[in-house]
Short mmCIF file of C-alpha atoms in Angstrom, two decimals:
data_model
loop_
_atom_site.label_atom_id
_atom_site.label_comp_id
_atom_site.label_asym_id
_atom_site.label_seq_id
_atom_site.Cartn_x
_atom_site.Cartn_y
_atom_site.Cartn_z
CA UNK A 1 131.58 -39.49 -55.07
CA UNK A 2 132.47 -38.31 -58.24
CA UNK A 3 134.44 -35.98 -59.16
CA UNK A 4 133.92 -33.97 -62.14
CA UNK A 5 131.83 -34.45 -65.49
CA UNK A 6 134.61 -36.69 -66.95
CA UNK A 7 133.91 -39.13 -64.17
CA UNK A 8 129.69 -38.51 -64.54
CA UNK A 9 130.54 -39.44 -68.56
CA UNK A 10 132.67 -42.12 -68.06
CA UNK A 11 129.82 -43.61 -65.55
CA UNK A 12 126.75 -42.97 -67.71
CA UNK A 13 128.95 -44.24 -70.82
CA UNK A 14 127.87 -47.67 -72.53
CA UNK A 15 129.95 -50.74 -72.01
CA UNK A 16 128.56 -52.28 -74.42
CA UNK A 17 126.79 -51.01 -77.95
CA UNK A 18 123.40 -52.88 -78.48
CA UNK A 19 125.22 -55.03 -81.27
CA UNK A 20 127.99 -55.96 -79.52
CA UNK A 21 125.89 -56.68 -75.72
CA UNK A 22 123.88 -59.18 -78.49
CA UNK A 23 126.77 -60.89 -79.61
CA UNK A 24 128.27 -61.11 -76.24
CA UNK A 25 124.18 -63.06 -75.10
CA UNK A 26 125.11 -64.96 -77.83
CA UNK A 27 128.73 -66.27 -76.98
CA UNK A 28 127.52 -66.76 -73.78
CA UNK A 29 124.64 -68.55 -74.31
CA UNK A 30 126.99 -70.81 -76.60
CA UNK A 31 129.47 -71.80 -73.57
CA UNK A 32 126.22 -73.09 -71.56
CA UNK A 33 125.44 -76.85 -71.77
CA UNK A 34 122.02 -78.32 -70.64
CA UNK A 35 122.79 -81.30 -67.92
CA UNK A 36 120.34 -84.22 -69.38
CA UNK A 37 119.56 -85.59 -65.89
CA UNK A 38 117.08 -83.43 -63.65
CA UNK A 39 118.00 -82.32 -60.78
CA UNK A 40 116.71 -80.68 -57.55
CA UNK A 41 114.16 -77.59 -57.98
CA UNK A 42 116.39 -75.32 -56.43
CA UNK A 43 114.35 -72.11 -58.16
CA UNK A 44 110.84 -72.18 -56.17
CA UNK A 45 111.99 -72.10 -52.85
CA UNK A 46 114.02 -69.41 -53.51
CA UNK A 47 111.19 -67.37 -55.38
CA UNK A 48 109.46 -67.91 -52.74
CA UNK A 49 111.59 -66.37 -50.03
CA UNK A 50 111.63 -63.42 -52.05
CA UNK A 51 108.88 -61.76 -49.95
CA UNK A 52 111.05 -61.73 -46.73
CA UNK A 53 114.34 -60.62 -48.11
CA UNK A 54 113.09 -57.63 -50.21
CA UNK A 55 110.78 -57.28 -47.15
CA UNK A 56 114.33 -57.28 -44.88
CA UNK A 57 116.49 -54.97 -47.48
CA UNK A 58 113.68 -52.47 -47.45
CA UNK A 59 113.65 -52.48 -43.66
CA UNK A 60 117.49 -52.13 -43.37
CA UNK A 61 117.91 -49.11 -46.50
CA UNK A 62 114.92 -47.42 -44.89
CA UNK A 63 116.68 -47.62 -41.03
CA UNK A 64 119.58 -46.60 -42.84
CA UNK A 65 118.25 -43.46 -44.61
CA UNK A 66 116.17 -42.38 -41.34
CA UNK A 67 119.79 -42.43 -39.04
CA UNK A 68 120.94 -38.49 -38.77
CA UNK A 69 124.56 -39.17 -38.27
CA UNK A 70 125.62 -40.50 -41.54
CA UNK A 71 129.39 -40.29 -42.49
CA UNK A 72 128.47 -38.56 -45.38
CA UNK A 73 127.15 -35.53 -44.17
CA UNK A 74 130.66 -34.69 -41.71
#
């Protein structure tokens, strides 16, 4: 919860400025080294479980929303 506008500034506030978030990708992008050998396709499989957990996350938020004691409202 916040508490005031300083904390609703501070929240909405960049990190980052748009020059320095590029230079950061950069540095990054620098430390990463490609591994010549292939390996396993790791990446399909998961993109295609996708479909069940958004499917499962939507189900829980929406349980979660439609319960009428919530701590929050005490």
């Amino acid at each position: 919860m916040l508490r005031n506008d300083r904390d609703t500034e501070l929240l909405r506030s960049e990190l980052f400025s748009i020059e320095q978030l590029k230079r950061h990708a950069v540095t990054l992008a620098g430390r990463h080294r490609i591994n010549p050998r292939s390996g396993p396709d790791r990446l399909q499989p998961r993109l295609a479980d996708n479909p069940r957990v958004l499917l499962t996350a939507y189900e829980i938020v929406t349980a979660a929303a439609a319960t009428p004691d919530r701590p929050a409202d005490r």
